[in-house]
CSV table of C-alpha atoms and ligand atoms in Angstrom, one decimal:
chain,number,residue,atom,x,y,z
Y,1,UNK,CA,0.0,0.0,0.0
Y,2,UNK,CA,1.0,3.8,-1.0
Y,3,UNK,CA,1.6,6.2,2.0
Y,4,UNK,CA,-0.4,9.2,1.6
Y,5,UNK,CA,0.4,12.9,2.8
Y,6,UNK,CA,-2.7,14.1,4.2
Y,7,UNK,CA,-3.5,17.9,4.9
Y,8,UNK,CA,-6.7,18.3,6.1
Y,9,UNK,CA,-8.9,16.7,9.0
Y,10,UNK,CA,-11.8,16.1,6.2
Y,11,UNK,CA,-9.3,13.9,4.3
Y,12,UNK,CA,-8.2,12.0,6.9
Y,13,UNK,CA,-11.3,11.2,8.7
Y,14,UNK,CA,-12.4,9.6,5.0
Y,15,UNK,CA,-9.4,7.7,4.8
Y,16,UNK,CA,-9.8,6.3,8.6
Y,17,UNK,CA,-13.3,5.7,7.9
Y,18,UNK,CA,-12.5,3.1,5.0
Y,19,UNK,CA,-10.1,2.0,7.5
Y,20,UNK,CA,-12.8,0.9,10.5
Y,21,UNK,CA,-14.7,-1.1,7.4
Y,22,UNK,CA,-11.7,-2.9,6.7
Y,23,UNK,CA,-11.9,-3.7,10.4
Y,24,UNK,CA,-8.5,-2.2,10.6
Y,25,UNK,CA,-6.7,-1.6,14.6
Y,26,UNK,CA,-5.0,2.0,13.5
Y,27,UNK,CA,-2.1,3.3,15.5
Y,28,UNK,CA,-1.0,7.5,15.7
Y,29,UNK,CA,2.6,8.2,15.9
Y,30,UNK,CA,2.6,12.1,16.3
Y,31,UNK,CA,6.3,14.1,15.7
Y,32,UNK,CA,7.2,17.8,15.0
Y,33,UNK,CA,9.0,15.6,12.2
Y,34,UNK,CA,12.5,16.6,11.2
Y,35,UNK,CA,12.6,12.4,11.7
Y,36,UNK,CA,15.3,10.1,12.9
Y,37,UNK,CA,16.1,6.8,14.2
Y,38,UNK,CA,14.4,7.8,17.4
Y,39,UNK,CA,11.0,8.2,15.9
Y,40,UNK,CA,11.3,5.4,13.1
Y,41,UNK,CA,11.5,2.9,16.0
Y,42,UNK,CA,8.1,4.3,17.4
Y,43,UNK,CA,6.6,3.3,14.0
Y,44,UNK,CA,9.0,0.2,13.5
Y,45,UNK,CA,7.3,-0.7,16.9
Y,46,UNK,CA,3.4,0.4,15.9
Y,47,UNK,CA,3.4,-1.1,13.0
Y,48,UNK,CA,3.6,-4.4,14.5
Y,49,UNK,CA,0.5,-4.1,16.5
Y,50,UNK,CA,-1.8,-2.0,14.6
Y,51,UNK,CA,-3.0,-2.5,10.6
Y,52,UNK,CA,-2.6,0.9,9.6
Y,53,UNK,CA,-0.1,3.7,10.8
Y,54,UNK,CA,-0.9,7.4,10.9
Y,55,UNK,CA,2.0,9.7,11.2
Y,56,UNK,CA,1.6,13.1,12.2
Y,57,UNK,CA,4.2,15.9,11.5
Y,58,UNK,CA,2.9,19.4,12.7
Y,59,UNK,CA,5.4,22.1,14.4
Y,60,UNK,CA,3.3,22.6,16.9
Y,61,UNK,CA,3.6,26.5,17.8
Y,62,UNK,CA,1.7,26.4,21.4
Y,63,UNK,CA,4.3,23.9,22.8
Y,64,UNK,CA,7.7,26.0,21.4
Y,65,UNK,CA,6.5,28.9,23.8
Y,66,UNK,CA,9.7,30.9,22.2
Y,67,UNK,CA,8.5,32.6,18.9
Y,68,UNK,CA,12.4,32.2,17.7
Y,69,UNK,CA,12.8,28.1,18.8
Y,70,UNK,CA,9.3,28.2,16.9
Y,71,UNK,CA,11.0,29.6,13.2
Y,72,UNK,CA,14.4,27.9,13.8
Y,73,UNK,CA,13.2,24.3,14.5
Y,74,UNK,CA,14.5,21.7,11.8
Y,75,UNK,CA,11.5,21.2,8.9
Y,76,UNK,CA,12.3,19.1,6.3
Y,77,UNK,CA,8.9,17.3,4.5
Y,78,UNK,CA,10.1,15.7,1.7
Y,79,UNK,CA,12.6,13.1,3.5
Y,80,UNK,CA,10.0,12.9,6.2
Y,81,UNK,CA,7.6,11.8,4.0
Y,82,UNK,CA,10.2,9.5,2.1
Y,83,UNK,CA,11.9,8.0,5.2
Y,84,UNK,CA,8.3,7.3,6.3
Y,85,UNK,CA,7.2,5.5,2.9
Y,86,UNK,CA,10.4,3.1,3.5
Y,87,UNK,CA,9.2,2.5,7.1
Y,88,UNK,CA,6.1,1.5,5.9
Y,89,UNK,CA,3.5,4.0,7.7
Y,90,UNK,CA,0.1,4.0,5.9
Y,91,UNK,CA,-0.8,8.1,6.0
Y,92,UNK,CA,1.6,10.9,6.9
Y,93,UNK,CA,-0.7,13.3,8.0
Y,94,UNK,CA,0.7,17.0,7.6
Y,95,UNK,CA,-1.8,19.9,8.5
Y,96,UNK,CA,-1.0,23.4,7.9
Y,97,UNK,CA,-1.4,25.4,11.4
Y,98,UNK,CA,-4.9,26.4,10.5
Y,99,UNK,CA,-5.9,23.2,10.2
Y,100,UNK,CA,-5.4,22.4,13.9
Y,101,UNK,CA,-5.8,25.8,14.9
Y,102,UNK,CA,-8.2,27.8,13.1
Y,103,UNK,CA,-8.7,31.5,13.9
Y,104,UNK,CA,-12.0,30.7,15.9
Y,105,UNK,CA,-9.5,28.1,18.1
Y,106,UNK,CA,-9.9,28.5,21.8
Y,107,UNK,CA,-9.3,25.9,24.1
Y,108,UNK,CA,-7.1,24.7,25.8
Y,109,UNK,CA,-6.1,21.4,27.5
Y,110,UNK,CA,-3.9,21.8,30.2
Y,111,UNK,CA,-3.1,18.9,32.9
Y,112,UNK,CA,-2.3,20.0,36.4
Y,113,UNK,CA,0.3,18.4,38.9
Y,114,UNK,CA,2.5,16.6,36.5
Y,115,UNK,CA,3.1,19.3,34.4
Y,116,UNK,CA,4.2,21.1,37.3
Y,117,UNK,CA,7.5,20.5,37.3
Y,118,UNK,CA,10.5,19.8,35.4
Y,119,UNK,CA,10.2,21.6,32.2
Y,120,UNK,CA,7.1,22.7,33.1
Y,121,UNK,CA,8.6,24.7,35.4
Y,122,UNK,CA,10.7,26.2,32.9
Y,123,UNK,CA,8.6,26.2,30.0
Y,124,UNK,CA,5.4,28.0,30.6
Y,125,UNK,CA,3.0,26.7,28.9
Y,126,UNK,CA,4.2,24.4,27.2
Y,127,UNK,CA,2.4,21.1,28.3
Y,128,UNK,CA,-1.0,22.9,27.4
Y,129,UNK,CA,0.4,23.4,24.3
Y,130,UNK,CA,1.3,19.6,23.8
Y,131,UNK,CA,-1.7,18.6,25.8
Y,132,UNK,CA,-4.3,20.3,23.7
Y,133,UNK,CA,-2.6,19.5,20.0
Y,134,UNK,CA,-2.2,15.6,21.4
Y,135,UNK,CA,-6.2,15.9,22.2
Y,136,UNK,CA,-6.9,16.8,18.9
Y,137,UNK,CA,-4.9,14.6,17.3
Y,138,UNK,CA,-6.2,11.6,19.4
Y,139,UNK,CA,-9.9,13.0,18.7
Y,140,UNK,CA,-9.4,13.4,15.1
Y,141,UNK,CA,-7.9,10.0,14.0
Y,142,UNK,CA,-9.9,7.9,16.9
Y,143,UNK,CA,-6.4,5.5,17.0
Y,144,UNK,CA,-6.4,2.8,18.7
Y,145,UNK,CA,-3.1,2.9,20.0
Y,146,UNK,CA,0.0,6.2,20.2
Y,147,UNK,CA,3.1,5.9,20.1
Y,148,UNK,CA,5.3,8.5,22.5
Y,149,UNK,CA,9.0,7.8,23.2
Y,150,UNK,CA,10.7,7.7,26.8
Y,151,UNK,CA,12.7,10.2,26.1
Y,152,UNK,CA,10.6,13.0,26.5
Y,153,UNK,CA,9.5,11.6,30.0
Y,154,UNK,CA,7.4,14.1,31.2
Y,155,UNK,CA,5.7,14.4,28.6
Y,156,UNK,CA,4.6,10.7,28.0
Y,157,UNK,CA,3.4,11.2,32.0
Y,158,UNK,CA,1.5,14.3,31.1
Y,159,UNK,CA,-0.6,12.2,28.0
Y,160,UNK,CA,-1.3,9.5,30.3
Y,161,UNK,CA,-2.9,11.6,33.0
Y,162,UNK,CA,-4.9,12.8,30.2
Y,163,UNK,CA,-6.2,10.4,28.6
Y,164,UNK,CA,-7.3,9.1,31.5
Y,165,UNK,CA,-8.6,11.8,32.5
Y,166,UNK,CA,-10.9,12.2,29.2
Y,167,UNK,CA,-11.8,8.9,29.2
Y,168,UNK,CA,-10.2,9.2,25.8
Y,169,UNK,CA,-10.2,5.4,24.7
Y,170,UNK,CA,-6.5,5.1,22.7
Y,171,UNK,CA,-4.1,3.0,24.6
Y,172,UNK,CA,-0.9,5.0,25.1
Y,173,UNK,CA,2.6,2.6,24.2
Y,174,UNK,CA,6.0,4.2,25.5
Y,175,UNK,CA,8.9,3.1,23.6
Y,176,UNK,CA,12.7,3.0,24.9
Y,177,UNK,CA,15.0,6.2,24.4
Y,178,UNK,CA,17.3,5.7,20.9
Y,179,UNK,CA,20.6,7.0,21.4
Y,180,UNK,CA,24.1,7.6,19.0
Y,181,UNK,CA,26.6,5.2,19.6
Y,182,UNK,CA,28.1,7.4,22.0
Y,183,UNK,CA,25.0,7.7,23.9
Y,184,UNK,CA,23.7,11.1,23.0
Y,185,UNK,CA,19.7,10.7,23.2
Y,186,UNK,CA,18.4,11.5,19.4
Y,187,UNK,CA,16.8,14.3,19.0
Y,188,UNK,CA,15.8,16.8,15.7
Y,189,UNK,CA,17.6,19.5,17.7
Y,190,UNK,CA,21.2,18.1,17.8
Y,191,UNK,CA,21.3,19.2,14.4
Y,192,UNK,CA,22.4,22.7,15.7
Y,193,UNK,CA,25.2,21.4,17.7
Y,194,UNK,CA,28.0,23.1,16.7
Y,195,UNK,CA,31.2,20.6,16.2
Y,196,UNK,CA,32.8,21.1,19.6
Y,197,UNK,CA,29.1,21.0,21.2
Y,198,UNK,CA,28.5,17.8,19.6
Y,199,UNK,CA,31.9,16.2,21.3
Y,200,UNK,CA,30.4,17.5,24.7
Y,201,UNK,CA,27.1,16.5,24.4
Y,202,UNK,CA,27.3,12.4,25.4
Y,203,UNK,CA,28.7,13.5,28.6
Y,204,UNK,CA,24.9,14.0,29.6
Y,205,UNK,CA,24.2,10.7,29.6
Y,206,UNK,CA,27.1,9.2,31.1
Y,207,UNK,CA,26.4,11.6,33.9
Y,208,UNK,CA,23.2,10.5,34.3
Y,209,UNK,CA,23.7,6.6,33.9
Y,210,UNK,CA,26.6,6.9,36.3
Y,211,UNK,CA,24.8,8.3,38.6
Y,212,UNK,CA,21.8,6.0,38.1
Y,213,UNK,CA,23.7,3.9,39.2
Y,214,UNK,CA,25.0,5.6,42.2
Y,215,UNK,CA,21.4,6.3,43.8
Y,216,UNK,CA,20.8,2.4,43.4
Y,217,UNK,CA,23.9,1.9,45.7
Y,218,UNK,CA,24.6,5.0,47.8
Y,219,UNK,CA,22.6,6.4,50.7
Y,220,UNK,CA,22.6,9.7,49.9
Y,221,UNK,CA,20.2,11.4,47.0
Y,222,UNK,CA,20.8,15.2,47.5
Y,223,UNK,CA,24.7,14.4,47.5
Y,224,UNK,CA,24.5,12.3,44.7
Y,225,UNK,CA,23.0,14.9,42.6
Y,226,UNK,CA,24.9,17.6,43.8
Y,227,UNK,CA,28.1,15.9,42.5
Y,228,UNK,CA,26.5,15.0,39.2
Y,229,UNK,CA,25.4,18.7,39.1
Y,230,UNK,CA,29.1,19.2,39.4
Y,231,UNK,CA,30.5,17.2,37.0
Y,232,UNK,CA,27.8,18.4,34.2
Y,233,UNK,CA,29.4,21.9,35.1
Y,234,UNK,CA,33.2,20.1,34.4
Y,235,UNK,CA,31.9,18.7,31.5
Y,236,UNK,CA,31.0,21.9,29.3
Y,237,UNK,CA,27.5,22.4,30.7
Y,238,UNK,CA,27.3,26.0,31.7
Y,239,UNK,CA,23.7,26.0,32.6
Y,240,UNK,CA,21.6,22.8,34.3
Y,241,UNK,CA,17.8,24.0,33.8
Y,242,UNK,CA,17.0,20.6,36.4
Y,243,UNK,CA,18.9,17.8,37.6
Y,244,UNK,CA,16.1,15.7,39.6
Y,245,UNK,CA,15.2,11.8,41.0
Y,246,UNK,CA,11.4,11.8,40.8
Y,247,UNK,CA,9.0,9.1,41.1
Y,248,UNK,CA,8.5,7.4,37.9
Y,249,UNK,CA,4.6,8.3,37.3
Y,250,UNK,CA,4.0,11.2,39.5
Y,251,UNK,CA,7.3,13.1,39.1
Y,252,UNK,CA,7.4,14.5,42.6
Y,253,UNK,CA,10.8,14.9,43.6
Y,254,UNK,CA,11.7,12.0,45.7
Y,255,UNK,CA,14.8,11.7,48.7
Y,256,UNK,CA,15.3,8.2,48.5
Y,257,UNK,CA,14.8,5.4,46.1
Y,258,UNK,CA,12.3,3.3,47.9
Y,259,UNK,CA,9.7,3.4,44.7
Y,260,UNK,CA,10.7,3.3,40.6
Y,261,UNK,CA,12.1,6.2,40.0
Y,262,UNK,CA,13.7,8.2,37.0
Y,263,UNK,CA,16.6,11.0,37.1
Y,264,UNK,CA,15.6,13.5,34.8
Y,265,UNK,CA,17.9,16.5,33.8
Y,266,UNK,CA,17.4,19.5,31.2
Y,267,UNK,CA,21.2,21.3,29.8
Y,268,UNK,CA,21.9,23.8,28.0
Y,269,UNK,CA,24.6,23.7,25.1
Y,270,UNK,CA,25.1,27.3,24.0
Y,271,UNK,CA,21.7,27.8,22.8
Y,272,UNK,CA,20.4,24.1,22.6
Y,273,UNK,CA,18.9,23.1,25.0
Y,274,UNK,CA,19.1,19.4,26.0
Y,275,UNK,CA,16.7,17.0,27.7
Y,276,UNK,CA,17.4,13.2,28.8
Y,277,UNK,CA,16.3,11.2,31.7
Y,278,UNK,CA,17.2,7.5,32.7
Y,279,UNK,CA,15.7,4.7,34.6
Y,280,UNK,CA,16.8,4.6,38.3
Y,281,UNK,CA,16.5,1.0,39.8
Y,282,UNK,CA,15.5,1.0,43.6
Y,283,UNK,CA,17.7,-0.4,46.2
Y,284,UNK,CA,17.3,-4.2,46.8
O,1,AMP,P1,9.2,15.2,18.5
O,1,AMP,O1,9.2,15.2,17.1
O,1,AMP,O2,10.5,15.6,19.1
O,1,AMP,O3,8.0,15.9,19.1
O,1,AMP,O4,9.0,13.7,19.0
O,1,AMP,C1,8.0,12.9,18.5
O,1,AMP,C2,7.9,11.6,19.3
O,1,AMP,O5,9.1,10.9,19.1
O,1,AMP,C3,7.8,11.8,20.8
O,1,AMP,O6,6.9,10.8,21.4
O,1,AMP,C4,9.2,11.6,21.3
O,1,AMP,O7,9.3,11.2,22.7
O,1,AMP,C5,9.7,10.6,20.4
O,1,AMP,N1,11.2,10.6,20.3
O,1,AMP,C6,12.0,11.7,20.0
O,1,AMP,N2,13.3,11.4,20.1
O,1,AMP,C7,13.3,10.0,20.5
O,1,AMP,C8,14.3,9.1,20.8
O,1,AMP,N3,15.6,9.5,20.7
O,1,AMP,N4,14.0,7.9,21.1
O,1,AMP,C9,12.7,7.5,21.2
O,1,AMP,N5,11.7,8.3,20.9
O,1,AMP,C10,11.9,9.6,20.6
């Protein structure tokens, strides 16, 4: 079967509608596209539960609160679209901004308490922003399952609680960070690492393995951190937006690691900024 770029919602509710005859289970990847390994596994890993994939490539302006991050983020359709006909997804579903949000647009979905913190903390905002265009999306292709990656934790937390909250019936799959070789977490905006920010960046998530691993063994959190904080500083980091352990599916901050917990830290590399978090296993 052809992939089809889709632009508007009338489009792709016919094409989904052909779909639910065929009796097809349809999964939603949505991306701000600018694609990667990091996202092709999330389809790689819907297309083997769901008949038909739906992948959704929208810059979405109300979650890139900064009018410049807005203009400079990577856009790049055509090998999008191409690297997603090789992967084999069914519709690429690319909606100018009117589409989602039309002049008359004014709601807004915005989830309280785990949104709090983290880069909600330092992004106003910007979880209404990704709240209310995940709702949509959701709403408009009525999928089965969505695909969101681990590696933007909070965020995966934050359209959980929602969906729940809704009573919104799509079952929400979390998929494994990607990473370079040298452990760098993929992203679309390590494209505009500079050569010498590049070399710096893996040092992120050695830090935070490393000291993973040292909160499963070691007594002490807030000294733990502090010493990671430390050595991000060493390592070419000159400004740590967060560096926290926080309970895997509430995100509160947390001073020991006596439930599953995740360390979850936000860099900045000149003016990149950087988000990866890791898995923290509890003491045993
Ligand atoms: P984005 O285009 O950055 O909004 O990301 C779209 C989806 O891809 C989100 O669910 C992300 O969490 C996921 N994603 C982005 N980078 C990675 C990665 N390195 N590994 C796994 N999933 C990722």
């Amino acid at each position: 079967m052809n992939m089809s770029v889709v632009r508007t919602t009338e489009d792709l509710r016919r094409t989904i509608a052909l779909w639910r005859i065929e009796g097809a289970k349809i999964a939603l990847v949505p991306t701000m596209g600018a694609l990667h390994q990091g996202h092709l596994s999330l389809v790689d890993t819907a297309l083997q539960r769901a008949d038909r994939v739906i992948v959704s490539i929208f810059v979405n302006p109300r979650q890139l609160n900064d009018p410049a991050d807005f203009a400079a983020y990577p856009r790049s359709e055509n090998r999008d679209a191409q690297l997603l006909r090789d992967a084999g997804a069914h519709v690429a579903y690319c909606p100018p901004d009117d589409e989602i949000y039309p002049e008359t647009f004014s709601t807004r979905i915005s989830v309280a308490g785990v949104s709090d913190g983290l880069c909600g903390a330092h992004r106003p905002s910007h979880f209404d922003g990704v709240a209310t265009v995940v709702t949509k999306l959701l709403l408009q292709t009525q999928a089965d399952y969505a695909y969101f990656g681990e590696k933007d934790f909070q965020q995966l937390q934050v359209i959980r609680r929602l969906v729940t909250d809704l009573g919104i019936s799509t079952r929400i799959m979390a998929c494994p960070t990607v990473r370079e070789a040298d452990g760098l977490a993929m992203s679309s905006r390590n494209k505009r690492l500079s050569k010498e920010e590049r070399a710096t960046a893996p040092a992120l998530s050695q830090i935070l393995f490393q000291t993973a691993r040292g909160l499963s063994a070691e007594a002490d959190v807030a000294h733990t951190l502090e010493r990671a904080r430390k050595e991000l500083k060493m390592s070419g980091f000159r400004k740590i937006e967060y560096l926290e352990l926080c309970g895997e599916h509430d995100l509160r901050p947390l001073r020991d690691v006596s439930r599953p917990a995740r360390l979850l830290a936000a860099v900045w590399l000149g003016d990149t900024r950087l988000i990866d978090n890791v898995q923290v296993l509890g003491r045993s």
